[in-house]
Amino acid sequence: MLDSAFLLPYLMVLYFCFIFYRLIRRVLYRKGRLPIHKHIVIFCLLVYFFNLISVTLFPMPIDADLIKDMKYDSYIPFVSGNNFIPFYFFVDVYHEGLQYYVIRSIGGNLILLLPVGLLFPLLFKKLNNVKRILLTGFFISLFIELAQLSISVYIRSVYRSFDVDDLILNTLGTVIGYWLFFILSMFYKRVTYRFKSNTSINIE
Protein backbone atom coordinates (compact mmCIF):
# COMPACT_ATOMS: atom_id res chain seq x y z
CA MET A 1 0.00 0.00 0.00
CA LEU A 2 1.33 3.44 -0.92
CA ASP A 3 2.03 5.91 1.85
CA SER A 4 -0.34 8.89 1.79
CA ALA A 5 2.54 11.19 2.77
CA PHE A 6 4.37 10.05 -0.37
CA LEU A 7 1.36 10.59 -2.65
CA LEU A 8 0.27 13.96 -1.22
CA PRO A 9 2.90 16.13 -2.99
CA TYR A 10 2.13 14.50 -6.35
CA LEU A 11 -1.60 14.96 -5.86
CA MET A 12 -0.96 18.62 -5.10
CA VAL A 13 1.00 18.96 -8.34
CA LEU A 14 -1.85 17.35 -10.29
CA TYR A 15 -4.31 19.73 -8.65
CA PHE A 16 -2.25 22.79 -9.60
CA CYS A 17 -1.89 21.42 -13.15
CA PHE A 18 -5.69 21.26 -13.35
CA ILE A 19 -5.94 24.85 -12.08
CA PHE A 20 -3.33 25.87 -14.68
CA TYR A 21 -5.43 24.26 -17.42
CA ARG A 22 -8.60 26.03 -16.32
CA LEU A 23 -6.75 29.35 -16.03
CA ILE A 24 -5.38 29.13 -19.57
CA ARG A 25 -8.82 28.38 -20.96
CA ARG A 26 -10.36 31.31 -19.13
CA VAL A 27 -7.63 33.85 -19.93
CA LEU A 28 -7.02 32.98 -23.58
CA TYR A 29 -10.42 31.86 -24.75
CA ARG A 30 -13.15 33.79 -23.00
CA LYS A 31 -15.30 33.71 -26.11
CA GLY A 32 -15.96 30.77 -28.36
CA ARG A 33 -14.79 27.19 -28.16
CA LEU A 34 -11.20 26.14 -27.63
CA PRO A 35 -9.72 24.66 -30.85
CA ILE A 36 -8.76 21.01 -30.58
CA HIS A 37 -5.08 21.67 -31.35
CA LYS A 38 -4.97 24.12 -28.44
CA HIS A 39 -6.35 21.42 -26.15
CA ILE A 40 -3.53 19.15 -27.31
CA VAL A 41 -0.87 21.82 -26.63
CA ILE A 42 -2.28 22.51 -23.16
CA PHE A 43 -2.35 18.79 -22.37
CA CYS A 44 1.29 18.45 -23.50
CA LEU A 45 2.24 21.39 -21.28
CA LEU A 46 0.49 19.85 -18.27
CA VAL A 47 2.27 16.53 -18.76
CA TYR A 48 5.55 18.40 -19.25
CA PHE A 49 5.18 20.55 -16.11
CA PHE A 50 4.17 17.55 -14.01
CA ASN A 51 7.34 15.75 -15.08
CA LEU A 52 9.43 18.92 -14.72
CA ILE A 53 8.36 19.38 -11.10
CA SER A 54 8.79 15.66 -10.39
CA VAL A 55 12.36 15.71 -11.74
CA THR A 56 13.51 18.99 -10.16
CA LEU A 57 11.74 19.06 -6.77
CA PHE A 58 10.78 15.48 -5.91
CA PRO A 59 11.07 13.32 -3.91
CA MET A 60 10.65 16.06 -1.33
CA PRO A 61 12.00 15.41 2.20
CA ILE A 62 8.82 15.66 4.29
CA ASP A 63 9.49 12.93 6.83
CA ALA A 64 10.66 14.44 10.15
CA ASP A 65 13.07 11.58 10.93
CA LEU A 66 14.59 11.74 7.45
CA ILE A 67 15.08 15.51 7.70
CA LYS A 68 16.72 15.05 11.10
CA ASP A 69 19.16 12.51 9.62
CA MET A 70 19.96 14.79 6.67
CA LYS A 71 20.86 17.81 8.81
CA TYR A 72 24.46 18.54 9.67
CA ASP A 73 25.97 21.24 11.88
CA SER A 74 28.54 22.45 9.33
CA TYR A 75 25.84 23.45 6.85
CA ILE A 76 26.17 27.12 5.86
CA PRO A 77 23.00 28.58 4.28
CA PHE A 78 23.39 29.85 0.70
CA VAL A 79 26.98 28.54 0.58
CA SER A 80 27.22 24.79 1.20
CA GLY A 81 26.89 22.73 -1.96
CA ASN A 82 25.91 25.67 -4.17
CA ASN A 83 27.64 27.08 -7.24
CA PHE A 84 27.43 30.81 -7.99
CA ILE A 85 30.41 30.97 -10.41
CA PRO A 86 29.46 30.25 -14.05
CA PHE A 87 30.90 26.95 -15.36
CA TYR A 88 33.32 26.61 -12.43
CA PHE A 89 31.90 23.20 -11.52
CA PHE A 90 31.96 21.94 -15.11
CA VAL A 91 35.60 22.96 -15.60
CA ASP A 92 36.58 21.35 -12.29
CA VAL A 93 34.80 18.08 -13.09
CA TYR A 94 36.16 18.07 -16.66
CA HIS A 95 39.75 18.32 -15.41
CA GLU A 96 39.06 15.34 -13.14
CA GLY A 97 38.40 13.23 -16.22
CA LEU A 98 34.60 13.09 -15.96
CA GLN A 99 33.90 14.41 -19.46
CA TYR A 100 30.88 12.14 -19.90
CA TYR A 101 29.23 13.62 -16.82
CA VAL A 102 29.83 17.15 -18.12
CA ILE A 103 28.31 16.35 -21.54
CA ARG A 104 25.32 14.59 -19.97
CA SER A 105 24.71 17.42 -17.51
CA ILE A 106 24.94 20.13 -20.18
CA GLY A 107 22.64 18.19 -22.51
CA GLY A 108 20.11 17.51 -19.76
CA ASN A 109 19.96 21.15 -18.70
CA LEU A 110 19.53 22.33 -22.29
CA ILE A 111 16.66 19.89 -22.85
CA LEU A 112 14.95 20.58 -19.51
CA LEU A 113 13.20 23.82 -20.54
CA LEU A 114 13.32 23.33 -24.31
CA PRO A 115 9.55 22.51 -24.42
CA VAL A 116 8.81 25.93 -22.90
CA GLY A 117 10.29 27.69 -25.93
CA LEU A 118 8.59 25.24 -28.28
CA LEU A 119 5.07 25.15 -26.81
CA PHE A 120 4.48 28.52 -25.12
CA PRO A 121 4.41 30.53 -28.39
CA LEU A 122 1.66 28.20 -29.65
CA LEU A 123 -0.59 29.37 -26.81
CA PHE A 124 0.59 32.89 -26.08
CA LYS A 125 1.06 35.17 -29.10
CA LYS A 126 2.88 37.73 -26.94
CA LEU A 127 5.61 35.14 -26.31
CA ASN A 128 6.32 34.73 -30.02
CA ASN A 129 9.44 36.79 -29.46
CA VAL A 130 12.94 35.59 -28.62
CA LYS A 131 13.50 38.19 -25.89
CA ARG A 132 10.23 37.43 -24.10
CA ILE A 133 10.66 33.68 -24.35
CA LEU A 134 14.22 34.05 -23.00
CA LEU A 135 12.91 35.94 -19.97
CA THR A 136 10.17 33.35 -19.48
CA GLY A 137 12.70 30.52 -19.46
CA PHE A 138 14.99 32.47 -17.15
CA PHE A 139 12.29 33.11 -14.54
CA ILE A 140 11.01 29.51 -14.64
CA SER A 141 14.56 28.24 -14.12
CA LEU A 142 15.17 30.82 -11.38
CA PHE A 143 12.00 29.71 -9.59
CA ILE A 144 13.19 26.08 -9.66
CA GLU A 145 16.68 26.96 -8.40
CA LEU A 146 15.33 29.17 -5.59
CA ALA A 147 12.83 26.47 -4.59
CA GLN A 148 15.64 23.92 -4.36
CA LEU A 149 17.78 26.34 -2.39
CA SER A 150 14.91 27.19 -0.02
CA ILE A 151 14.30 23.52 0.75
CA SER A 152 18.02 23.00 1.44
CA VAL A 153 18.11 26.01 3.78
CA TYR A 154 14.98 24.81 5.57
CA ILE A 155 16.29 21.30 6.28
CA ARG A 156 19.90 22.52 6.74
CA SER A 157 21.25 20.03 4.23
CA VAL A 158 22.17 19.96 0.55
CA TYR A 159 18.87 18.58 -0.77
CA ARG A 160 19.21 20.13 -4.24
CA SER A 161 21.92 22.70 -4.81
CA PHE A 162 21.55 26.11 -6.44
CA ASP A 163 23.67 26.08 -9.59
CA VAL A 164 24.11 29.15 -11.79
CA ASP A 165 25.14 26.81 -14.63
CA ASP A 166 21.67 25.26 -14.56
CA LEU A 167 20.15 28.74 -14.77
CA ILE A 168 22.24 29.65 -17.82
CA LEU A 169 21.77 26.34 -19.65
CA ASN A 170 18.03 26.11 -18.91
CA THR A 171 17.54 29.61 -20.32
CA LEU A 172 19.60 28.77 -23.41
CA GLY A 173 17.53 25.60 -23.84
CA THR A 174 14.36 27.70 -23.87
CA VAL A 175 15.80 29.82 -26.69
CA ILE A 176 16.73 26.66 -28.63
CA GLY A 177 13.14 25.49 -28.20
CA TYR A 178 11.93 28.81 -29.61
CA TRP A 179 14.25 28.45 -32.61
CA LEU A 180 12.72 25.02 -33.25
CA PHE A 181 9.26 26.57 -33.01
CA PHE A 182 10.26 29.29 -35.49
CA ILE A 183 11.75 26.81 -37.97
CA LEU A 184 8.74 24.47 -37.76
CA SER A 185 6.26 27.34 -38.11
CA MET A 186 8.07 28.63 -41.22
CA PHE A 187 8.08 25.12 -42.68
CA TYR A 188 4.36 24.77 -41.93
CA LYS A 189 3.59 28.10 -43.63
CA ARG A 190 5.53 27.11 -46.75
CA VAL A 191 3.81 23.72 -46.99
CA THR A 192 0.41 25.35 -46.46
CA TYR A 193 1.13 28.02 -49.08
CA ARG A 194 2.24 25.45 -51.67
CA PHE A 195 -0.80 23.29 -50.95
CA LYS A 196 -3.17 26.24 -51.40
CA SER A 197 -1.36 27.32 -54.59
CA ASN A 198 -1.58 23.83 -56.10
CA THR A 199 -5.24 23.56 -55.11
CA SER A 200 -6.12 26.88 -56.76
CA ILE A 201 -4.26 25.89 -59.95
CA ASN A 202 -6.10 22.57 -60.16
CA ILE A 203 -9.45 24.31 -59.68
CA GLU A 204 -8.70 26.74 -62.51
XYZ file of N, CA and C in Angstrom:
612
model
N 0.844 -1.204 0.000
C 0.000 0.000 0.000
C 0.878 1.253 0.000
N 0.540 2.219 -0.822
C 1.331 3.440 -0.920
C 1.082 4.349 0.266
N 2.133 4.983 0.723
C 2.034 5.908 1.846
C 1.361 7.196 1.383
N 0.379 7.662 2.150
C -0.339 8.892 1.791
C 0.588 10.096 1.805
N 1.578 10.083 2.699
C 2.539 11.189 2.766
C 3.385 11.258 1.499
N 3.606 10.090 0.877
C 4.366 10.047 -0.375
C 3.527 10.558 -1.544
N 2.236 10.214 -1.545
C 1.359 10.595 -2.645
C 0.916 12.046 -2.591
N 0.824 12.617 -1.393
C 0.269 13.959 -1.224
C 0.939 15.010 -2.102
N 2.274 15.102 -2.141
C 2.898 16.131 -2.995
C 2.537 15.977 -4.468
N 2.473 14.726 -4.946
C 2.133 14.498 -6.345
C 0.680 14.862 -6.640
N -0.198 14.577 -5.693
C -1.599 14.959 -5.857
C -1.748 16.476 -5.892
N -0.938 17.162 -5.098
C -0.964 18.623 -5.105
C -0.507 19.166 -6.458
N 0.514 18.541 -7.027
C 1.002 18.962 -8.343
C -0.081 18.757 -9.398
N -0.764 17.614 -9.351
C -1.853 17.351 -10.292
C -2.968 18.378 -10.149
N -3.255 18.739 -8.904
C -4.306 19.731 -8.650
C -3.933 21.085 -9.261
N -2.689 21.512 -9.052
C -2.248 22.794 -9.602
C -2.163 22.747 -11.130
N -1.874 21.572 -11.692
C -1.890 21.423 -13.149
C -3.309 21.617 -13.680
N -4.286 21.093 -12.955
C -5.688 21.260 -13.350
C -6.086 22.732 -13.280
N -5.664 23.415 -12.216
C -5.943 24.851 -12.078
C -5.287 25.623 -13.219
N -4.057 25.233 -13.579
C -3.334 25.868 -14.683
C -4.109 25.710 -15.990
N -4.648 24.524 -16.210
C -5.426 24.259 -17.418
C -6.670 25.138 -17.472
N -7.389 25.215 -16.364
C -8.598 26.034 -16.316
C -8.274 27.516 -16.501
N -7.152 27.942 -15.938
C -6.747 29.345 -16.032
C -6.434 29.729 -17.475
N -5.712 28.854 -18.175
C -5.375 29.129 -19.572
C -6.640 29.238 -20.419
N -7.561 28.339 -20.202
C -8.816 28.379 -20.962
C -9.569 29.680 -20.719
N -9.596 30.103 -19.465
C -10.364 31.306 -19.133
C -9.685 32.568 -19.647
N -8.361 32.642 -19.535
C -7.628 33.848 -19.931
C -7.556 33.997 -21.447
N -7.262 32.899 -22.141
C -7.022 32.982 -23.581
C -8.282 32.868 -24.421
N -9.250 32.144 -23.919
C -10.418 31.864 -24.747
C -11.705 32.128 -23.974
N -11.942 33.401 -23.717
C -13.145 33.787 -22.997
C -14.381 33.651 -23.874
N -14.182 33.801 -25.172
C -15.299 33.709 -26.111
C -15.037 32.567 -27.096
N -16.079 31.843 -27.383
C -15.957 30.772 -28.356
C -15.372 29.505 -27.752
N -15.305 28.483 -28.592
C -14.791 27.191 -28.156
C -13.286 27.116 -28.373
N -12.649 26.321 -27.540
C -11.202 26.141 -27.633
C -10.890 25.164 -28.765
N -10.067 25.571 -29.747
C -9.715 24.664 -30.853
C -9.055 23.390 -30.339
N -9.263 22.305 -31.035
C -8.764 21.010 -30.583
C -7.240 20.988 -30.480
N -6.547 21.676 -31.412
C -5.083 21.669 -31.351
C -4.565 22.436 -30.136
N -5.352 23.409 -29.652
C -4.967 24.125 -28.438
C -5.121 23.222 -27.217
N -6.172 22.393 -27.230
C -6.349 21.415 -26.153
C -5.142 20.481 -26.080
N -4.675 20.064 -27.246
C -3.531 19.149 -27.305
C -2.274 19.817 -26.752
N -2.049 21.078 -27.126
C -0.875 21.818 -26.634
C -0.940 21.983 -25.121
N -2.122 22.337 -24.604
C -2.281 22.508 -23.155
C -2.029 21.193 -22.434
N -2.560 20.101 -22.981
C -2.348 18.787 -22.370
C -0.857 18.442 -22.341
N -0.161 18.700 -23.449
C 1.288 18.447 -23.503
C 2.030 19.278 -22.464
N 1.606 20.526 -22.285
C 2.235 21.388 -21.280
C 2.000 20.867 -19.871
N 0.795 20.380 -19.600
C 0.487 19.851 -18.269
C 1.338 18.622 -17.965
N 1.437 17.722 -18.938
C 2.273 16.530 -18.763
C 3.728 16.939 -18.565
N 4.169 17.921 -19.351
C 5.550 18.402 -19.248
C 5.831 19.007 -17.881
N 4.948 19.899 -17.397
C 5.180 20.553 -16.113
C 5.107 19.565 -14.954
N 4.234 18.578 -15.058
C 4.169 17.551 -14.014
C 5.502 16.815 -13.918
N 6.051 16.439 -15.069
C 7.345 15.747 -15.081
C 8.485 16.671 -14.686
N 8.401 17.947 -15.087
C 9.433 18.919 -14.724
C 9.528 19.072 -13.209
N 8.380 19.232 -12.560
C 8.356 19.380 -11.103
C 8.814 18.094 -10.427
N 8.400 16.950 -10.974
C 8.795 15.663 -10.395
C 10.305 15.465 -10.449
N 10.918 15.897 -11.560
C 12.361 15.711 -11.738
C 13.168 16.693 -10.896
N 12.706 17.937 -10.799
C 13.511 18.987 -10.162
C 13.262 19.157 -8.661
N 12.074 18.804 -8.179
C 11.742 19.064 -6.772
C 11.385 17.819 -5.965
N 11.169 16.690 -6.617
C 10.782 15.477 -5.910
C 11.856 14.411 -6.049
N 11.898 13.445 -5.117
C 11.069 13.325 -3.911
C 11.434 14.380 -2.876
N 10.437 14.992 -2.288
C 10.649 16.062 -1.327
C 10.802 15.484 0.084
N 11.806 15.920 0.841
C 12.002 15.408 2.205
C 10.953 15.969 3.165
N 9.887 15.199 3.408
C 8.819 15.663 4.293
C 8.747 14.855 5.581
N 9.486 13.747 5.622
C 9.489 12.929 6.833
C 10.411 13.555 7.878
N 9.905 13.755 9.087
C 10.662 14.443 10.149
C 11.945 13.697 10.502
N 11.881 12.371 10.586
C 13.065 11.581 10.928
C 14.116 11.659 9.822
N 13.656 11.647 8.576
C 14.586 11.744 7.452
C 15.277 13.098 7.433
N 14.508 14.161 7.658
C 15.080 15.510 7.696
C 16.107 15.619 8.817
N 15.794 15.016 9.956
C 16.717 15.050 11.096
C 18.027 14.356 10.750
N 17.956 13.248 10.015
C 19.159 12.514 9.622
C 19.969 13.271 8.574
N 19.283 14.069 7.748
C 19.961 14.791 6.671
C 20.682 16.039 7.164
N 20.261 16.571 8.305
C 20.856 17.810 8.809
C 22.294 17.581 9.266
N 23.121 18.596 9.095
C 24.461 18.539 9.668
C 24.875 19.934 10.126
N 25.646 19.981 11.196
C 25.974 21.240 11.875
C 26.837 22.168 11.032
N 27.629 21.612 10.124
C 28.544 22.445 9.335
C 27.860 23.096 8.134
N 26.550 22.878 7.985
C 25.838 23.454 6.845
C 25.791 24.970 6.971
N 26.195 25.657 5.896
C 26.167 27.121 5.856
C 25.136 27.551 4.815
N 24.040 28.177 5.227
C 22.996 28.583 4.282
C 23.544 29.419 3.131
N 23.054 29.133 1.936
C 23.392 29.852 0.704
C 24.851 29.656 0.269
N 25.583 28.781 0.954
C 26.980 28.543 0.582
C 27.232 27.059 0.322
N 26.914 26.215 1.290
C 27.221 24.787 1.202
C 26.560 24.125 -0.005
N 27.393 23.507 -0.841
C 26.888 22.728 -1.964
C 26.367 23.523 -3.140
N 26.454 24.836 -3.101
C 25.913 25.672 -4.174
C 27.033 26.218 -5.062
N 26.672 26.554 -6.286
C 27.643 27.084 -7.239
C 27.127 28.398 -7.811
N 27.821 29.481 -7.515
C 27.430 30.810 -7.992
C 28.399 31.363 -9.039
N 29.420 30.555 -9.408
C 30.407 30.974 -10.407
C 30.133 30.222 -11.705
N 29.812 30.921 -12.793
C 29.459 30.253 -14.052
C 30.529 29.282 -14.536
N 30.103 28.026 -14.767
C 30.896 26.951 -15.364
C 32.125 26.551 -14.536
N 32.203 27.016 -13.298
C 33.322 26.614 -12.434
C 33.264 25.113 -12.159
N 32.068 24.620 -11.848
C 31.900 23.204 -11.517
C 32.204 22.327 -12.725
N 31.729 22.731 -13.902
C 31.962 21.939 -15.105
C 33.449 21.845 -15.428
N 34.154 22.950 -15.315
C 35.596 22.964 -15.596
C 36.331 22.073 -14.608
N 35.944 22.144 -13.336
C 36.581 21.351 -12.290
C 36.365 19.858 -12.533
N 35.127 19.488 -12.849
C 34.800 18.081 -13.094
C 35.472 17.585 -14.372
N 35.531 18.446 -15.387
C 36.162 18.070 -16.659
C 37.639 17.740 -16.454
N 38.321 18.548 -15.663
C 39.746 18.316 -15.407
C 39.976 17.054 -14.582
N 38.948 16.585 -13.904
C 39.062 15.345 -13.135
C 38.821 14.112 -14.004
N 38.574 14.338 -15.291
C 38.399 13.226 -16.215
C 36.978 12.736 -16.371
N 36.008 13.497 -15.889
C 34.603 13.088 -15.962
C 33.891 13.823 -17.102
N 34.461 13.706 -18.304
C 33.902 14.411 -19.457
C 32.476 13.957 -19.772
N 32.217 12.664 -19.604
C 30.878 12.140 -19.902
C 29.830 12.795 -19.012
N 30.169 12.977 -17.743
C 29.232 13.621 -16.816
C 28.949 15.056 -17.242
N 29.992 15.758 -17.682
C 29.831 17.152 -18.116
C 28.901 17.225 -19.324
N 29.137 16.353 -20.318
C 28.309 16.352 -21.535
C 26.863 16.010 -21.201
N 26.672 15.007 -20.351
C 25.316 14.591 -19.974
C 24.598 15.684 -19.208
N 25.313 16.356 -18.317
C 24.715 17.417 -17.511
C 24.334 18.618 -18.374
N 25.227 19.002 -19.286
C 24.936 20.131 -20.182
C 23.742 19.801 -21.074
N 23.745 18.601 -21.654
C 22.640 18.189 -22.511
C 21.316 18.141 -21.769
N 21.334 17.599 -20.550
C 20.111 17.512 -19.756
C 19.545 18.873 -19.401
N 20.412 19.806 -19.062
C 19.964 21.154 -18.703
C 19.444 21.929 -19.909
N 20.020 21.669 -21.075
C 19.530 22.325 -22.292
C 18.139 21.806 -22.664
N 17.932 20.512 -22.482
C 16.657 19.892 -22.853
C 15.557 20.215 -21.851
N 15.925 20.453 -20.593
C 14.951 20.582 -19.508
C 13.846 21.593 -19.800
N 14.198 22.779 -20.273
C 13.198 23.820 -20.544
C 12.977 24.058 -22.034
N 13.518 23.189 -22.866
C 13.318 23.328 -24.311
C 11.832 23.331 -24.693
N 10.987 22.479 -24.087
C 9.552 22.505 -24.423
C 8.866 23.838 -24.132
N 9.399 24.620 -23.189
C 8.813 25.933 -22.901
C 8.916 26.830 -24.136
N 10.099 26.872 -24.736
C 10.294 27.688 -25.931
C 9.542 27.163 -27.133
N 9.282 25.857 -27.152
C 8.594 25.238 -28.282
C 7.076 25.361 -28.186
N 6.521 25.225 -26.974
C 5.066 25.154 -26.807
C 4.409 26.471 -26.403
N 5.096 27.273 -25.596
C 4.484 28.516 -25.116
C 4.034 29.447 -26.248
N 4.858 29.635 -27.308
C 4.412 30.531 -28.391
C 3.159 30.039 -29.113
N 2.869 28.740 -29.028
C 1.665 28.203 -29.651
C 0.403 28.637 -28.916
N 0.558 28.952 -27.623
C -0.586 29.367 -26.811
C -0.635 30.869 -26.598
N 0.526 31.468 -26.413
C 0.594 32.890 -26.084
C 1.276 33.650 -27.224
N 0.513 34.420 -27.962
C 1.065 35.172 -29.096
C 2.105 36.197 -28.649
N 1.936 36.737 -27.442
C 2.885 37.732 -26.940
C 4.269 37.132 -26.685
N 4.328 35.807 -26.548
C 5.611 35.144 -26.308
C 6.277 34.684 -27.600
N 5.696 35.048 -28.738
C 6.317 34.733 -30.022
C 7.401 35.764 -30.320
N 8.364 35.806 -29.410
C 9.440 36.794 -29.457
C 10.611 36.232 -28.666
N 11.802 36.252 -29.249
C 12.944 35.594 -28.619
C 13.296 36.215 -27.270
N 13.169 37.535 -27.141
C 13.502 38.195 -25.885
C 12.527 37.800 -24.781
N 11.243 37.770 -25.101
C 10.233 37.430 -24.095
C 10.306 35.965 -23.694
N 10.566 35.098 -24.668
C 10.663 33.678 -24.347
C 11.927 33.408 -23.536
N 12.988 34.176 -23.795
C 14.219 34.053 -23.004
C 13.950 34.416 -21.551
N 13.238 35.524 -21.336
C 12.914 35.944 -19.972
C 11.995 34.940 -19.288
N 11.065 34.367 -20.044
C 10.169 33.355 -19.485
C 10.955 32.146 -19.000
N 11.865 31.653 -19.842
C 12.700 30.524 -19.457
C 13.586 30.842 -18.271
N 14.124 32.058 -18.249
C 14.989 32.472 -17.145
C 14.237 32.457 -15.819
N 13.038 33.012 -15.795
C 12.293 33.106 -14.540
C 11.764 31.743 -14.085
N 11.418 30.870 -15.026
C 11.010 29.513 -14.642
C 12.188 28.775 -14.020
N 13.359 28.883 -14.649
C 14.562 28.244 -14.119
C 14.953 28.838 -12.769
N 14.841 30.165 -12.648
C 15.173 30.823 -11.385
C 14.241 30.357 -10.273
N 12.963 30.204 -10.577
C 12.004 29.714 -9.586
C 12.395 28.321 -9.096
N 12.784 27.444 -10.025
C 13.187 26.082 -9.655
C 14.427 26.106 -8.771
N 15.436 26.892 -9.171
C 16.678 26.961 -8.402
C 16.442 27.526 -7.003
N 15.616 28.568 -6.902
C 15.327 29.166 -5.594
C 14.507 28.223 -4.728
N 13.613 27.455 -5.345
C 12.825 26.472 -4.595
C 13.738 25.390 -4.029
N 14.678 24.914 -4.834
C 15.637 23.917 -4.365
C 16.505 24.469 -3.239
N 16.954 25.702 -3.407
C 17.783 26.342 -2.386
C 17.000 26.546 -1.094
N 15.743 26.945 -1.203
C 14.912 27.191 -0.020
C 14.697 25.909 0.778
N 14.480 24.798 0.069
C 14.300 23.515 0.754
C 15.582 23.120 1.473
N 16.728 23.321 0.817
C 18.018 22.997 1.442
C 18.256 23.830 2.692
N 17.938 25.120 2.619
C 18.114 26.006 3.776
C 17.184 25.581 4.907
N 15.970 25.193 4.557
C 14.983 24.813 5.574
C 15.406 23.560 6.333
N 15.914 22.550 5.613
C 16.286 21.298 6.276
C 17.756 21.291 6.697
N 18.481 22.383 6.389
C 19.896 22.517 6.741
C 20.729 21.359 6.186
N 20.506 21.078 4.918
C 21.255 20.034 4.232
C 21.206 20.316 2.735
N 22.146 19.743 1.990
C 22.169 19.962 0.547
C 21.182 18.992 -0.097
N 19.918 19.387 -0.130
C 18.873 18.578 -0.773
C 19.030 18.658 -2.285
N 18.909 19.844 -2.832
C 19.206 20.127 -4.237
C 19.943 21.460 -4.245
N 21.098 21.499 -4.865
C 21.925 22.704 -4.812
C 21.477 23.748 -5.825
N 21.743 25.005 -5.491
C 21.548 26.110 -6.440
C 22.774 26.153 -7.333
N 22.559 26.100 -8.643
C 23.672 26.079 -9.594
C 23.414 27.103 -10.690
N 24.269 28.102 -10.773
C 24.106 29.146 -11.787
C 24.264 28.575 -13.198
N 25.011 27.465 -13.324
C 25.143 26.812 -14.626
C 23.790 26.305 -15.121
N 23.005 25.733 -14.199
C 21.666 25.263 -14.558
C 20.816 26.421 -15.064
N 20.927 27.549 -14.398
C 20.150 28.735 -14.769
C 20.497 29.191 -16.190
N 21.785 29.222 -16.494
C 22.244 29.654 -17.822
C 21.819 28.663 -18.904
N 22.057 27.368 -18.647
C 21.772 26.344 -19.653
C 20.273 26.143 -19.859
N 19.492 26.218 -18.778
C 18.034 26.113 -18.910
C 17.485 27.235 -19.778
N 17.982 28.453 -19.540
C 17.536 29.612 -20.320
C 17.925 29.463 -21.787
N 19.144 29.005 -22.031
C 19.595 28.767 -23.407
C 18.746 27.690 -24.078
N 18.381 26.663 -23.307
C 17.530 25.603 -23.837
C 16.164 26.118 -24.254
N 15.641 27.087 -23.503
C 14.362 27.703 -23.866
C 14.471 28.415 -25.210
N 15.576 29.114 -25.417
C 15.802 29.819 -26.688
C 15.930 28.817 -27.837
N 16.615 27.704 -27.599
C 16.732 26.661 -28.626
C 15.347 26.119 -28.981
N 14.514 25.932 -27.953
C 13.143 25.494 -28.196
C 12.373 26.484 -29.041
N 12.602 27.776 -28.803
C 11.928 28.810 -29.605
C 12.422 28.786 -31.044
N 13.714 28.563 -31.244
C 14.248 28.451 -32.605
C 13.590 27.284 -33.346
N 13.403 26.169 -32.645
C 12.723 25.025 -33.250
C 11.290 25.387 -33.627
N 10.620 26.121 -32.728
C 9.258 26.574 -33.014
C 9.245 27.459 -34.258
N 10.191 28.367 -34.353
C 10.259 29.294 -35.489
C 10.492 28.538 -36.794
N 11.434 27.589 -36.772
C 11.747 26.809 -37.973
C 10.541 25.976 -38.407
N 9.900 25.309 -37.446
C 8.743 24.472 -37.760
C 7.562 25.300 -38.261
N 7.372 26.481 -37.671
C 6.264 27.339 -38.109
C 6.500 27.859 -39.526
N 7.752 28.195 -39.862
C 8.075 28.633 -41.222
C 7.862 27.494 -42.219
N 8.275 26.296 -41.825
C 8.082 25.121 -42.682
C 6.594 24.857 -42.900
N 5.808 24.987 -41.840
C 4.360 24.774 -41.933
C 3.719 25.801 -42.868
N 4.142 27.045 -42.766
C 3.588 28.096 -43.627
C 3.917 27.840 -45.095
N 5.142 27.383 -45.363
C 5.533 27.106 -46.747
C 4.731 25.948 -47.325
N 4.575 24.888 -46.531
C 3.809 23.724 -46.987
C 2.359 24.114 -47.231
N 1.796 24.906 -46.316
C 0.410 25.350 -46.460
C 0.237 26.225 -47.692
N 1.194 27.116 -47.920
C 1.129 28.019 -49.079
C 1.188 27.226 -50.389
N 2.110 26.255 -50.459
C 2.235 25.447 -51.672
C 0.978 24.617 -51.914
N 0.410 24.095 -50.825
C -0.803 23.290 -50.952
C -1.956 24.135 -51.483
N -2.100 25.352 -50.948
C -3.170 26.242 -51.405
C -2.951 26.667 -52.855
N -1.679 26.914 -53.213
C -1.361 27.317 -54.587
C -1.692 26.202 -55.573
N -1.306 24.969 -55.229
C -1.583 23.829 -56.103
C -3.077 23.572 -56.217
N -3.787 23.770 -55.103
C -5.237 23.562 -55.105
C -5.937 24.564 -56.011
N -5.506 25.835 -55.930
C -6.119 26.882 -56.756
C -5.829 26.662 -58.237
N -4.624 26.166 -58.558
C -4.259 25.889 -59.954
C -5.113 24.756 -60.517
N -5.307 23.713 -59.712
C -6.101 22.570 -60.157
C -7.559 22.955 -60.379
N -8.068 23.864 -59.555
C -9.452 24.315 -59.681
C -9.640 25.097 -60.972
N -8.638 25.936 -61.287
C -8.701 26.736 -62.512
C -8.575 25.852 -63.752
